[in-house]
Coordinates of C-alpha atoms in Angstrom, one line a residue:
Chain A
X607 CA 0.4 23.5 27.4
X608 CA -1.8 26.2 26.3
X609 CA 0.7 29.1 27.2
X610 CA 3.6 29.9 25.5
X611 CA 7.2 29.5 27.6
X612 CA 8.0 32.7 29.9
X613 CA 8.6 36.0 27.9
X614 CA 11.5 38.0 28.7
X615 CA 10.7 41.7 29.4
X616 CA 8.7 43.5 26.7
X617 CA 11.4 46.0 26.5
X618 CA 14.2 43.7 25.7
X619 CA 12.3 42.0 22.8
X620 CA 10.9 45.0 21.2
X621 CA 13.2 45.6 17.9
X622 CA 15.0 42.2 17.5
X623 CA 11.6 41.4 18.3
X624 CA 9.1 39.1 16.9
X625 CA 11.1 37.3 14.7
X626 CA 13.4 35.8 17.5
X627 CA 10.5 35.6 19.7
X628 CA 8.8 33.3 17.0
X629 CA 11.9 31.2 16.7
X630 CA 11.8 30.5 20.1
X631 CA 8.2 29.5 20.4
X632 CA 9.4 27.3 17.4
X633 CA 12.1 25.5 19.1
X634 CA 10.2 25.0 21.8
X635 CA 7.5 23.5 19.9
X636 CA 10.1 21.3 18.1
X637 CA 11.2 20.2 21.4
X638 CA 7.9 18.9 22.4
X639 CA 7.5 17.6 19.0
X640 CA 10.7 15.2 18.5
X641 CA 9.1 13.0 16.1
X642 CA 9.2 15.3 13.4
X643 CA 12.7 16.5 13.8
X644 CA 14.0 13.0 13.8
X645 CA 12.1 12.3 10.6
X646 CA 13.2 15.3 9.0
X647 CA 17.0 14.8 10.0
X648 CA 16.5 11.3 8.7
X649 CA 15.1 12.2 5.4
X650 CA 17.5 14.9 4.9
X651 CA 20.5 12.4 5.8
X652 CA 19.1 10.1 2.8
X653 CA 18.8 12.8 0.6
X654 CA 22.3 13.8 1.4
X655 CA 23.6 10.4 0.4
X656 CA 22.4 11.2 -3.2
X657 CA 23.7 14.7 -3.1
X658 CA 27.2 14.3 -1.8
X659 CA 27.6 10.5 -2.8
X660 CA 28.5 11.5 -6.3
X661 CA 32.0 13.4 -5.2
X662 CA 33.2 10.2 -3.9
X663 CA 32.1 7.3 -5.5
X664 CA 32.4 6.6 -9.4
X665 CA 28.6 6.7 -10.4
X666 CA 29.4 4.7 -13.5
X667 CA 30.0 1.6 -11.4
X668 CA 26.1 1.6 -11.0
X669 CA 25.8 -0.1 -14.3
X670 CA 26.5 -3.6 -14.6
X671 CA 30.0 -5.4 -15.7
X672 CA 32.1 -2.5 -14.4
X673 CA 33.3 -4.2 -11.3
X674 CA 34.1 -7.9 -10.3
X675 CA 30.9 -9.5 -9.4
X676 CA 30.1 -10.9 -5.7
X677 CA 32.7 -9.2 -4.1
X678 CA 32.5 -9.0 -0.2
X679 CA 32.6 -5.6 1.6
X680 CA 36.0 -4.5 1.3
X681 CA 38.2 -1.3 1.3
X682 CA 37.5 -0.8 -2.3
X683 CA 34.0 -1.8 -2.3
X684 CA 32.7 -0.8 1.1
X685 CA 29.1 -2.6 0.7
X686 CA 30.4 -4.8 -1.8
X687 CA 29.3 -5.5 -5.6
X688 CA 26.4 -7.6 -7.0
X689 CA 26.3 -10.7 -9.3
X690 CA 26.2 -8.6 -12.4
X691 CA 29.3 -6.5 -11.4
X692 CA 27.6 -3.4 -10.2
X693 CA 29.4 -1.7 -7.4
X694 CA 26.6 -1.6 -4.8
X695 CA 27.7 1.9 -3.3
X696 CA 27.4 3.4 -6.5
X697 CA 24.0 1.8 -6.9
X698 CA 23.0 3.4 -3.7
X699 CA 24.4 7.0 -4.6
X700 CA 22.6 6.6 -7.9
X701 CA 19.5 4.5 -7.1
X702 CA 18.4 5.8 -3.9
X703 CA 17.6 9.5 -5.3
X704 CA 16.0 7.7 -8.2
X705 CA 13.5 5.9 -5.9
X706 CA 13.1 9.0 -3.8
X707 CA 12.5 11.1 -7.1
X708 CA 10.0 8.6 -8.2
X709 CA 8.0 8.8 -4.8
X710 CA 8.3 12.5 -5.0
X711 CA 7.0 13.1 -8.3
X712 CA 4.2 10.6 -8.0
X713 CA 3.1 12.2 -4.6
X714 CA 3.1 15.6 -5.7
X715 CA 1.0 14.5 -8.9
X716 CA -1.3 12.5 -6.6
X717 CA -1.6 15.4 -4.0
X718 CA -2.3 17.6 -6.7
X719 CA -5.0 15.7 -8.4
X720 CA -6.2 15.3 -4.8
X721 CA -6.6 18.9 -3.7
X722 CA -8.4 19.8 -7.1
X723 CA -10.9 16.9 -6.8
X724 CA -11.2 17.3 -2.9
X725 CA -11.7 20.9 -3.1
X726 CA -14.3 20.5 -6.1
X727 CA -16.2 17.8 -4.2
X728 CA -16.2 19.3 -0.8
X729 CA -17.0 22.9 -2.0
X730 CA -19.5 22.3 -4.8
X731 CA -21.2 19.3 -3.4
X732 CA -24.3 17.7 -4.8
X733 CA -23.9 15.4 -8.0
X734 CA -19.9 16.2 -8.6
X735 CA -19.2 15.3 -5.0
X736 CA -21.2 12.1 -5.4
X737 CA -19.5 11.1 -8.3
X738 CA -15.9 11.9 -7.0
X739 CA -16.6 10.2 -3.8
X740 CA -17.9 7.2 -4.9
X741 CA -15.2 6.9 -7.6
X742 CA -12.3 7.5 -5.0
X743 CA -14.0 4.9 -2.5
X744 CA -14.3 2.2 -5.3
X745 CA -10.9 2.8 -6.2
X746 CA -9.9 2.4 -2.7
X747 CA -11.1 -0.8 -2.1
X748 CA -9.3 -2.2 -5.3
X749 CA -5.7 -3.4 -4.4
X750 CA -3.7 -0.5 -6.0
X751 CA -0.6 -2.7 -7.1
X752 CA -3.0 -5.1 -9.1
X753 CA -4.3 -2.2 -11.1
X754 CA -0.5 -0.8 -11.8
X755 CA 0.4 -4.2 -12.8
X756 CA -1.8 -4.2 -15.7
X757 CA -0.7 -0.7 -16.7
X758 CA 2.9 -1.2 -16.0
X759 CA 2.7 -5.0 -18.0
X760 CA 1.4 -3.2 -21.0
X761 CA 4.6 -0.8 -21.5
X762 CA 6.7 -3.2 -19.7
X763 CA 10.8 -3.2 -20.2
X764 CA 11.0 0.4 -21.9
X765 CA 9.6 2.3 -19.1
X766 CA 11.4 5.3 -17.7
X767 CA 11.6 6.4 -14.0
X768 CA 9.4 9.3 -14.7
X769 CA 6.7 7.2 -16.6
X770 CA 6.9 4.5 -13.6
X771 CA 6.3 7.7 -11.4
X772 CA 3.2 9.1 -13.3
X773 CA 1.9 5.2 -13.7
X774 CA 2.0 5.2 -9.7
X775 CA 0.5 8.5 -9.3
X776 CA -2.4 7.4 -11.2
X777 CA -3.7 5.6 -8.4
X778 CA -1.9 8.0 -5.7
X779 CA -4.9 10.7 -5.5
X780 CA -7.6 8.8 -3.5
X781 CA -6.6 9.2 -0.1
X782 CA -5.9 13.0 -0.6
X783 CA -8.9 13.5 -2.3
X784 CA -10.9 12.0 0.6
X785 CA -9.1 13.6 3.4
X786 CA -9.1 16.8 1.8
X787 CA -12.9 16.5 0.9
X788 CA -13.6 15.9 4.5
X789 CA -11.8 19.0 5.6
X790 CA -13.2 21.3 3.2
X791 CA -16.6 19.8 4.3
X792 CA -16.0 21.0 7.8
X793 CA -14.6 24.2 6.9
X794 CA -16.9 25.4 4.5
X795 CA -19.6 26.1 7.2
X796 CA -17.1 28.2 9.3
X797 CA -18.3 31.6 10.1
X798 CA -15.2 33.5 8.3
X799 CA -15.9 31.4 5.3
X800 CA -19.6 32.4 5.3
X801 CA -18.4 36.0 5.6
X802 CA -16.0 36.0 2.6
X803 CA -19.0 34.5 0.6
X804 CA -21.2 37.2 1.7
X805 CA -18.6 40.0 1.1
X806 CA -18.7 38.7 -2.5
X807 CA -15.5 36.7 -2.9
X808 CA -15.5 34.4 -5.6
X809 CA -15.2 30.6 -5.3
X810 CA -11.4 30.3 -6.2
X811 CA -10.3 33.3 -4.3
X812 CA -12.1 31.9 -1.1
X813 CA -10.5 28.5 -2.0
X814 CA -7.1 29.8 -2.2
X815 CA -7.1 32.8 0.5
X816 CA -9.5 31.4 3.3
X817 CA -9.4 27.5 2.8
X818 CA -5.9 26.6 1.6
X819 CA -4.0 28.3 4.7
X820 CA -6.2 26.5 7.1
X821 CA -5.5 23.1 5.5
X822 CA -1.9 23.3 5.2
X823 CA -0.8 20.9 7.7
X824 CA -3.4 18.4 6.6
X825 CA -1.8 19.1 2.8
X826 CA 1.5 18.6 4.1
X827 CA 0.5 15.5 6.1
X828 CA -1.1 13.9 3.1
X829 CA 1.8 14.9 0.8
X830 CA 4.2 12.8 3.0
X831 CA 1.7 10.1 3.1
X832 CA 1.3 9.8 -0.8
X833 CA 5.0 9.8 -1.1
X834 CA 5.4 7.2 1.1
X835 CA 2.7 5.0 -0.3
X836 CA 3.9 6.0 -4.1
X837 CA 7.5 4.5 -3.0
X838 CA 5.8 1.4 -1.7
X839 CA 3.8 1.0 -4.8
X840 CA 6.7 1.5 -7.0
X841 CA 9.3 -0.9 -5.2
X842 CA 6.3 -3.5 -5.3
X843 CA 6.2 -3.0 -9.3
X844 CA 10.0 -3.2 -9.4
X845 CA 10.3 -6.3 -7.5
X846 CA 7.8 -8.0 -9.7
X847 CA 9.6 -7.4 -12.6
X848 CA 8.1 -4.3 -14.0
X849 CA 10.2 -1.5 -13.3
X850 CA 12.8 0.3 -15.4
X851 CA 15.6 -2.4 -16.4
X852 CA 18.2 0.0 -16.8
X853 CA 17.9 2.2 -13.8
X854 CA 19.5 1.0 -10.7
X855 CA 16.8 1.9 -8.5
X856 CA 16.2 0.4 -4.7
X857 CA 13.2 -1.8 -6.1
X858 CA 15.1 -2.8 -9.1
X859 CA 17.9 -4.0 -6.6
X860 CA 15.3 -6.0 -4.9
X861 CA 14.3 -7.5 -8.3
X862 CA 18.0 -8.3 -9.3
X863 CA 18.6 -10.1 -5.8
X864 CA 15.5 -12.0 -6.1
X865 CA 16.1 -13.4 -9.5
X866 CA 19.9 -14.1 -8.7
X867 CA 18.8 -15.9 -5.3
X868 CA 21.1 -13.7 -3.4
X869 CA 19.6 -14.8 0.1
X870 CA 20.0 -18.5 -0.3
X871 CA 23.6 -18.1 -1.8
X872 CA 24.6 -16.2 1.2
X873 CA 25.4 -12.8 -0.4
X874 CA 23.9 -10.7 2.4
X875 CA 25.6 -7.4 1.6
X876 CA 23.5 -7.4 -1.5
X877 CA 20.0 -7.6 -0.3
X878 CA 20.7 -6.0 3.1
X879 CA 21.6 -2.7 1.5
X880 CA 18.3 -1.8 0.0
X881 CA 16.1 -3.4 2.5
X882 CA 17.8 -0.9 5.2
X883 CA 17.6 2.1 2.9
X884 CA 14.2 1.4 2.1
X885 CA 13.1 0.7 5.6
X886 CA 14.8 4.1 6.6
X887 CA 12.7 6.0 3.9
X888 CA 9.6 4.5 5.1
X889 CA 10.3 5.2 9.0
X890 CA 11.4 8.7 8.4
X891 CA 8.3 9.6 6.4
X892 CA 6.0 8.1 9.0
X893 CA 7.9 10.2 11.6
X894 CA 7.1 13.3 9.7
X895 CA 3.8 12.6 9.0
X896 CA 3.0 11.6 12.7
X897 CA 4.7 15.0 13.6
X898 CA 2.8 16.6 11.1
X899 CA -0.4 15.1 12.5
X900 CA 0.2 16.4 15.7
X901 CA 0.3 19.9 14.4
X902 CA -3.0 19.5 12.3
X903 CA -4.7 17.4 15.2
X904 CA -4.0 18.5 18.5
X905 CA -6.2 16.0 19.9
X906 CA -3.5 13.4 19.1
X907 CA -1.3 14.9 21.7
X908 CA -3.4 13.4 24.4
X909 CA -2.4 10.1 22.9
X910 CA 1.1 10.6 22.8
X911 CA 1.5 11.6 26.4
Chain B
X616 CA -30.8 -3.2 7.5
X617 CA -33.1 -1.6 4.9
X618 CA -33.4 -3.5 1.4
X619 CA -32.5 -0.2 -0.2
X620 CA -29.1 -0.2 1.5
X621 CA -28.6 -3.8 0.6
X622 CA -29.3 -3.3 -3.0
X623 CA -27.2 -0.1 -3.5
X624 CA -24.3 -2.0 -1.8
X625 CA -24.7 -5.1 -3.9
X626 CA -25.0 -2.9 -7.1
X627 CA -21.8 -1.1 -6.0
X628 CA -20.1 -4.5 -6.1
X629 CA -21.1 -5.3 -9.8
X630 CA -19.9 -1.8 -10.7
X631 CA -16.5 -2.4 -9.1
X632 CA -16.3 -5.7 -11.3
X633 CA -17.5 -4.1 -14.3
X634 CA -14.8 -1.2 -13.8
X635 CA -12.2 -3.6 -13.4
X636 CA -13.0 -5.9 -16.4
X637 CA -13.2 -2.9 -18.6
X638 CA -9.8 -1.5 -17.3
X639 CA -8.5 -5.1 -18.2
X640 CA -10.3 -4.5 -21.7
X641 CA -8.8 -1.1 -22.5
X642 CA -5.5 -0.8 -21.0
X643 CA -4.0 -3.4 -22.8
X644 CA -5.7 -2.4 -26.3
X645 CA -4.2 1.0 -25.7
X646 CA -0.6 -0.1 -25.9
X647 CA 0.9 -1.3 -29.3
X648 CA 2.0 -4.5 -27.7
X649 CA 0.6 -7.7 -29.2
X650 CA 0.8 -10.5 -26.7
X651 CA 0.1 -13.3 -29.2
X652 CA 2.6 -12.1 -31.9
X653 CA 5.1 -11.0 -29.0
X654 CA 4.8 -14.9 -27.5
X655 CA 4.9 -16.6 -30.8
X656 CA 7.7 -14.7 -32.2
X657 CA 9.6 -15.1 -29.0
X658 CA 8.7 -19.1 -29.3
X659 CA 9.8 -18.9 -32.9
X660 CA 13.2 -17.6 -31.9
X661 CA 13.7 -19.9 -29.3
X662 CA 13.3 -22.9 -31.5
X663 CA 14.8 -21.7 -34.5
X664 CA 11.6 -21.5 -36.5
X665 CA 11.2 -19.8 -39.5
X666 CA 9.6 -16.3 -39.1
X667 CA 7.2 -16.7 -42.3
X668 CA 4.8 -19.0 -40.6
X669 CA 4.5 -16.8 -37.8
X670 CA 2.2 -14.3 -39.4
X671 CA -0.2 -16.9 -40.3
X672 CA -0.3 -18.4 -36.9
X673 CA -1.1 -15.0 -35.4
X674 CA -3.9 -14.3 -37.9
X675 CA -5.3 -17.7 -37.0
X676 CA -5.1 -17.1 -33.2
X677 CA -6.8 -13.6 -33.6
X678 CA -9.6 -15.3 -35.4
X679 CA -9.8 -17.8 -32.7
X680 CA -9.8 -15.1 -29.8
X681 CA -12.2 -12.9 -32.0
X682 CA -9.4 -10.1 -32.3
X683 CA -10.5 -9.6 -35.8
X684 CA -13.9 -8.2 -34.9
X685 CA -15.1 -4.5 -34.2
X686 CA -13.9 -3.4 -30.9
X687 CA -17.6 -3.2 -29.5
X688 CA -18.1 -6.9 -30.3
X689 CA -14.8 -7.9 -28.9
X690 CA -15.8 -5.9 -25.8
X691 CA -19.1 -7.9 -25.3
X692 CA -17.5 -11.1 -25.7
X693 CA -14.8 -10.5 -23.3
X694 CA -17.4 -9.2 -20.8
X695 CA -19.4 -12.6 -21.4
X696 CA -16.0 -14.4 -21.2
X697 CA -15.2 -12.8 -17.9
X698 CA -18.3 -13.1 -16.2
X699 CA -18.3 -16.9 -16.8
X700 CA -14.8 -17.1 -15.7
X701 CA -13.6 -17.9 -19.2
X702 CA -9.8 -16.3 -19.1
X703 CA -8.9 -18.5 -21.9
X704 CA -5.4 -20.5 -21.6
X705 CA -1.8 -19.8 -20.4
X706 CA 0.3 -19.0 -23.1
X707 CA 3.5 -20.2 -21.5
X708 CA 2.0 -23.4 -20.1
X709 CA -0.4 -23.9 -22.9
X710 CA -3.0 -26.5 -22.5
X711 CA -3.3 -25.3 -18.8
X712 CA -6.5 -23.1 -18.6
X713 CA -5.8 -19.9 -16.8
X714 CA -8.8 -20.5 -14.3
X715 CA -7.3 -23.8 -13.3
X716 CA -3.8 -22.0 -12.4
X717 CA -5.9 -19.3 -10.5
X718 CA -7.8 -21.9 -8.9
X719 CA -4.9 -24.1 -7.7
X720 CA -3.3 -20.9 -6.4
X721 CA -6.2 -19.0 -4.7
X722 CA -6.8 -21.1 -1.6
X723 CA -2.9 -20.7 -0.5
X724 CA -3.4 -16.8 -0.7
X725 CA -7.0 -16.8 0.9
X726 CA -6.0 -19.0 3.6
X727 CA -2.5 -17.3 4.3
X728 CA -4.1 -13.7 4.3
X729 CA -7.4 -14.7 6.3
X730 CA -5.5 -16.2 9.5
X731 CA -2.8 -13.6 9.4
X732 CA -5.3 -10.5 9.1
X733 CA -7.3 -12.1 11.7
X734 CA -4.5 -12.4 14.1
X735 CA -3.0 -9.1 13.4
X736 CA -6.6 -7.5 13.6
X737 CA -7.2 -9.1 17.3
X738 CA -3.8 -8.5 18.6
X739 CA -3.4 -4.9 17.2
X740 CA -6.7 -4.0 18.4
X741 CA -6.0 -5.1 22.0
X742 CA -2.5 -3.9 22.2
X743 CA -3.9 -0.4 21.0
X744 CA -6.6 -0.4 23.4
X745 CA -4.4 -1.1 26.2
X746 CA -1.6 1.3 25.1
X747 CA -4.4 4.0 25.5
X748 CA -5.7 2.6 28.7
X749 CA -4.6 4.5 32.1
X750 CA -4.2 1.4 34.1
X751 CA -2.5 -0.8 31.7
X752 CA 0.9 -2.0 32.5
X753 CA 4.0 0.4 31.5
X754 CA 5.6 -2.2 29.4
X755 CA 2.6 -2.3 27.0
X756 CA 2.7 1.6 26.8
X757 CA 6.3 1.6 25.8
X758 CA 5.3 -0.7 22.7
X759 CA 4.0 2.3 20.8
X760 CA 7.2 3.2 19.1
X761 CA 8.2 -0.4 18.1
X762 CA 4.6 -0.9 16.6
X763 CA 5.0 2.5 14.8
X764 CA 8.6 1.3 13.3
X765 CA 7.0 -1.9 12.3
X766 CA 3.9 -0.5 10.5
X767 CA 5.9 1.6 8.8
X768 CA 8.0 -1.1 7.1
X769 CA 6.6 -3.0 3.9
X770 CA 5.5 -6.4 4.4
X771 CA 8.0 -8.0 2.3
X772 CA 11.0 -6.5 3.7
X773 CA 10.3 -7.8 7.1
X774 CA 9.7 -11.1 5.2
X775 CA 13.1 -11.0 3.7
X776 CA 14.6 -10.3 7.4
X777 CA 12.7 -13.0 9.0
X778 CA 13.7 -15.3 6.1
X779 CA 17.3 -14.7 6.5
X780 CA 17.3 -15.0 10.6
X781 CA 14.9 -18.2 10.9
X782 CA 15.3 -20.1 7.6
X783 CA 18.6 -19.5 6.2
X784 CA 20.8 -18.7 9.5
X785 CA 19.1 -20.8 12.2
X786 CA 17.6 -23.2 9.9
X787 CA 14.5 -23.7 12.3
X788 CA 12.2 -23.1 9.4
X789 CA 11.5 -24.1 5.7
X790 CA 13.4 -21.7 3.2
X791 CA 10.7 -21.6 0.6
X792 CA 7.4 -23.2 -0.9
X793 CA 4.1 -24.2 0.8
X794 CA 4.8 -27.6 1.1
X795 CA 7.8 -30.0 0.7
X796 CA 9.0 -30.5 -3.1
X797 CA 8.2 -34.1 -3.0
X798 CA 4.9 -34.3 -1.3
X799 CA 1.6 -34.4 -3.2
X800 CA -1.0 -32.2 -1.4
X801 CA -3.5 -34.1 0.5
X802 CA -5.6 -33.7 3.6
X803 CA -3.6 -35.8 5.8
X804 CA -2.5 -34.2 9.3
X805 CA 1.1 -34.5 8.8
X806 CA 0.7 -32.7 5.3
X807 CA -1.4 -29.9 7.1
X808 CA 1.5 -29.7 9.8
X809 CA 4.0 -29.0 7.0
X810 CA 1.7 -26.4 5.2
X811 CA 1.6 -24.8 8.9
X812 CA 5.4 -24.9 9.3
X813 CA 5.7 -23.4 5.8
X814 CA 3.3 -20.6 6.5
X815 CA 4.8 -19.4 9.9
X816 CA 7.3 -17.0 8.0
X817 CA 5.1 -15.6 5.4
X818 CA 2.3 -14.9 8.0
X819 CA 4.6 -13.4 10.4
X820 CA 5.8 -10.8 8.1
X821 CA 2.1 -9.9 7.6
X822 CA 1.2 -10.0 11.1
X823 CA 3.8 -8.0 12.4
X824 CA 3.5 -5.2 9.9
X825 CA -0.5 -5.2 10.3
X826 CA -0.5 -5.6 13.8
X827 CA 1.4 -2.0 14.2
X828 CA -1.2 -0.5 11.8
X829 CA -4.2 -1.8 13.9
X830 CA -2.4 -0.9 17.3
X831 CA -2.1 2.8 16.2
X832 CA -5.3 3.1 14.6
X833 CA -7.0 1.5 17.8
X834 CA -4.8 3.8 20.3
X835 CA -6.3 7.2 18.8
X836 CA -9.6 5.9 19.1
X837 CA -9.6 4.9 22.4
X838 CA -8.1 8.3 23.2
X839 CA -11.0 9.8 21.9
X840 CA -13.4 7.4 23.5
X841 CA -12.1 7.9 26.8
X842 CA -13.0 11.6 26.8
X843 CA -16.6 10.8 26.0
X844 CA -19.1 11.5 28.8
X845 CA -20.6 8.2 29.3
X846 CA -17.0 7.0 30.3
X847 CA -17.0 9.6 33.0
X848 CA -20.6 8.5 34.0
X849 CA -19.8 4.9 34.1
X850 CA -16.7 5.8 36.5
X851 CA -19.0 7.8 38.5
X852 CA -21.4 4.7 38.8
X853 CA -18.3 3.1 40.6
X854 CA -18.5 0.2 37.8
X855 CA -15.0 -1.8 37.8
X856 CA -12.5 -0.6 35.6
X857 CA -12.2 -4.0 33.7
X858 CA -15.7 -3.9 33.2
X859 CA -15.6 -0.3 31.7
X860 CA -12.7 -1.2 29.6
X861 CA -14.4 -4.2 28.1
X862 CA -17.9 -2.8 27.8
X863 CA -17.6 0.7 27.2
X864 CA -14.3 1.6 25.9
X865 CA -13.3 -1.2 23.7
X866 CA -16.6 -1.7 22.1
X867 CA -17.0 1.9 21.2
X868 CA -13.6 2.4 19.9
X869 CA -13.6 -0.9 18.1
X870 CA -16.4 0.2 15.6
X871 CA -14.0 2.4 13.3
X872 CA -11.5 -0.5 13.3
X873 CA -13.9 -2.9 11.5
X874 CA -14.8 0.0 8.7
X875 CA -10.8 0.1 8.3
X876 CA -10.8 -3.3 7.9
X877 CA -12.6 -3.3 4.7
X878 CA -10.4 -0.6 3.3
X879 CA -7.3 -2.4 4.6
X880 CA -7.6 -5.4 2.5
X881 CA -6.3 -3.9 -0.6
X882 CA -3.3 -2.8 1.0
X883 CA -2.5 -6.2 2.5
X884 CA -3.2 -8.0 -0.6
X885 CA -0.8 -5.9 -2.5
X886 CA 1.8 -6.3 0.1
X887 CA 1.3 -10.1 0.6
X888 CA 1.7 -10.8 -3.4
X889 CA 5.3 -9.8 -2.9
X890 CA 5.8 -11.7 0.4
X891 CA 4.6 -14.7 -1.6
X892 CA 7.2 -14.3 -4.1
X893 CA 9.8 -14.0 -1.6
X894 CA 8.9 -17.3 0.2
X895 CA 7.9 -18.6 -3.1
X896 CA 4.6 -19.5 -1.6
X897 CA 2.2 -21.2 -4.3
X898 CA -0.1 -18.5 -4.0
X899 CA -1.4 -15.8 -6.2
X900 CA 1.5 -13.4 -5.9
X901 CA 4.0 -16.3 -7.2
X902 CA 1.4 -17.1 -10.3
X903 CA 1.5 -13.4 -11.3
X904 CA 5.5 -13.3 -10.6
X905 CA 6.0 -16.2 -13.1
X906 CA 3.2 -14.8 -15.5
X907 CA 4.9 -11.4 -15.9
X908 CA 8.4 -12.7 -16.2
X909 CA 7.0 -15.2 -19.2
X910 CA 4.7 -12.5 -20.4
X911 CA 2.1 -14.7 -19.9
X912 CA -0.9 -11.8 -20.5
X913 CA -3.8 -14.2 -20.2
X914 CA -2.8 -15.1 -16.9
X915 CA -1.9 -11.7 -15.8
X916 CA -5.3 -10.4 -16.8
X917 CA -7.0 -13.6 -15.1
X918 CA -5.4 -13.0 -12.0
X919 CA -6.0 -9.5 -11.7
X920 CA -9.7 -9.9 -12.1
X921 CA -10.0 -12.8 -9.6
X922 CA -8.2 -10.6 -7.2
X923 CA -10.5 -7.8 -7.6
X924 CA -13.7 -10.1 -7.6
X925 CA -12.6 -12.0 -4.4
X926 CA -11.5 -8.6 -2.4
X927 CA -14.9 -7.0 -3.8
X928 CA -16.7 -10.0 -2.0
X929 CA -14.8 -9.6 1.0
X930 CA -15.4 -5.8 1.4
X931 CA -19.4 -6.4 0.3
X932 CA -19.6 -9.0 3.2
X933 CA -17.8 -6.5 5.8
X934 CA -19.9 -3.8 4.8
X935 CA -23.2 -5.8 5.2
X936 CA -21.9 -7.0 8.6
X937 CA -21.3 -3.6 9.8
X938 CA -24.6 -2.2 10.5
X939 CA -25.0 -5.4 12.4
X940 CA -22.3 -4.3 14.7
X941 CA -22.9 -0.8 15.2
X942 CA -26.5 0.4 16.0
X943 CA -26.3 3.9 15.1
X944 CA -26.0 2.9 11.6
X945 CA -29.1 0.8 11.8
X946 CA -31.4 3.2 13.2
X947 CA -30.2 6.0 10.8
X948 CA -31.0 4.0 8.0
X949 CA -34.4 2.8 9.3
X950 CA -35.3 6.4 9.9

């Protein structure tokens, strides 16, 4: 797989040039890495629901007591209504983006902290490294959900989607910190970093100009991973009843159908909707991160064959 | 194993416990919520009680729990209480002690988790190893994408689907609980039988997801191991393929799996808490759920501390066993 696909004669490429050539290699690469594309398409489709949906569905019906309760899927309510009189289609249109935004915010904050701590620990070493690494390791062995439960139960009820994201983010930084630190440790000794150091570049400059670009695939992969685990954690908290009571997120939908025993009462359309959508979110994120992993870590390719 | 390593590791364990206890102390005090007043007011409203008496009761309780003392005194008192497992009383089931509630629920959770984690780990590791082994049947190799999908789905989502199919639609397995409603827990064979029957679905929802996780990890480790020189050498010596698989590839590739076992416990527990709620399984998760619904803060804090304690112990044991399995660590420590 070392060589790039057959290049057309040099003259014909000349002007329209490098861009097209790159696009072609890029496409050839994507064909080899279909996991990434399928994941992206799936994710875009899910985002699309929240973007296009409001044009077709009355989003006010995502609130309780706006439509008749417990309706089977029909023409008026394509995926039915719940026990408290929400139109489930409206719930999806409003709630799915909320859930994804929550994961996105928490993932961004988590990776942001992870980048800062990971680079600090990996680059400075010594006591700083020891403290950061030990703290991250200790927190990793503690079940995150349990700690989040204490935090969330003290601000129970009045919590907003954004606060929820920040609560989840408070425990979303350990994995990024660990992986980034490990990568920085191995990059730090490379010749070009030593070269930069000798030529008098300052530490922040080295980090941003020399280290960061080489870590991009890793950063992307750990971002996707963090978003996934943030969504997982937030849905878990919501299912326990610690979520934003007034927001129709996917996790709150789970909480409501659990409280109202939708499963045993045979209201299948109510519980199947959030489950399928959440499963699709997680599958798309996993596919993307596997795909990114293949870019970052070519050794995986052998396993994929 | 060196004594210094042992001491360090045990010290870390107590550090985790101290951290958990402190967190348990600080976070609730950062918010303005007052569990006792909240609870008493709620009870007063429920029973139509006159509000004026509530303030006196709040004060009496605060004195009882030492909440009128300076913060550092409260903290030391709290630490002493928690390390003697004195979590106080449940607010919603008043005479019941928090510790008793937890001790009733804990065996269910530990049993469910231990069995399903062991099954998932063994099966997943085996499948993962076979998926990367060139001489394995094609069928096993095609399992990669199903495993990937399974490992991506949260435990409780799978649990709901299993519950719907096997308990609600096919009526093959019980819908909820850890044992039939009328039965008193005892150690007779028939009771153990019903426990097993009730545990199948919750266990499966954990096993399938975790199995995918272990299989994927093992597969990539196997691929790395297969590239090692000693594998080539073993083949050159003419050793039988099965022998190489078992004694060369599997044994070496498995070591990182053990380390991830310690790191994965936290994740599995988080997932299983919600699985328990879905199946109304009488473990820690369900206890926590009722406590959160009833604003029973002492139970919540007690459960959180006990979960962290149990997991801390489990990871401690795993970390102490690991050097016995991997001679490289042993020599390294001894050097």
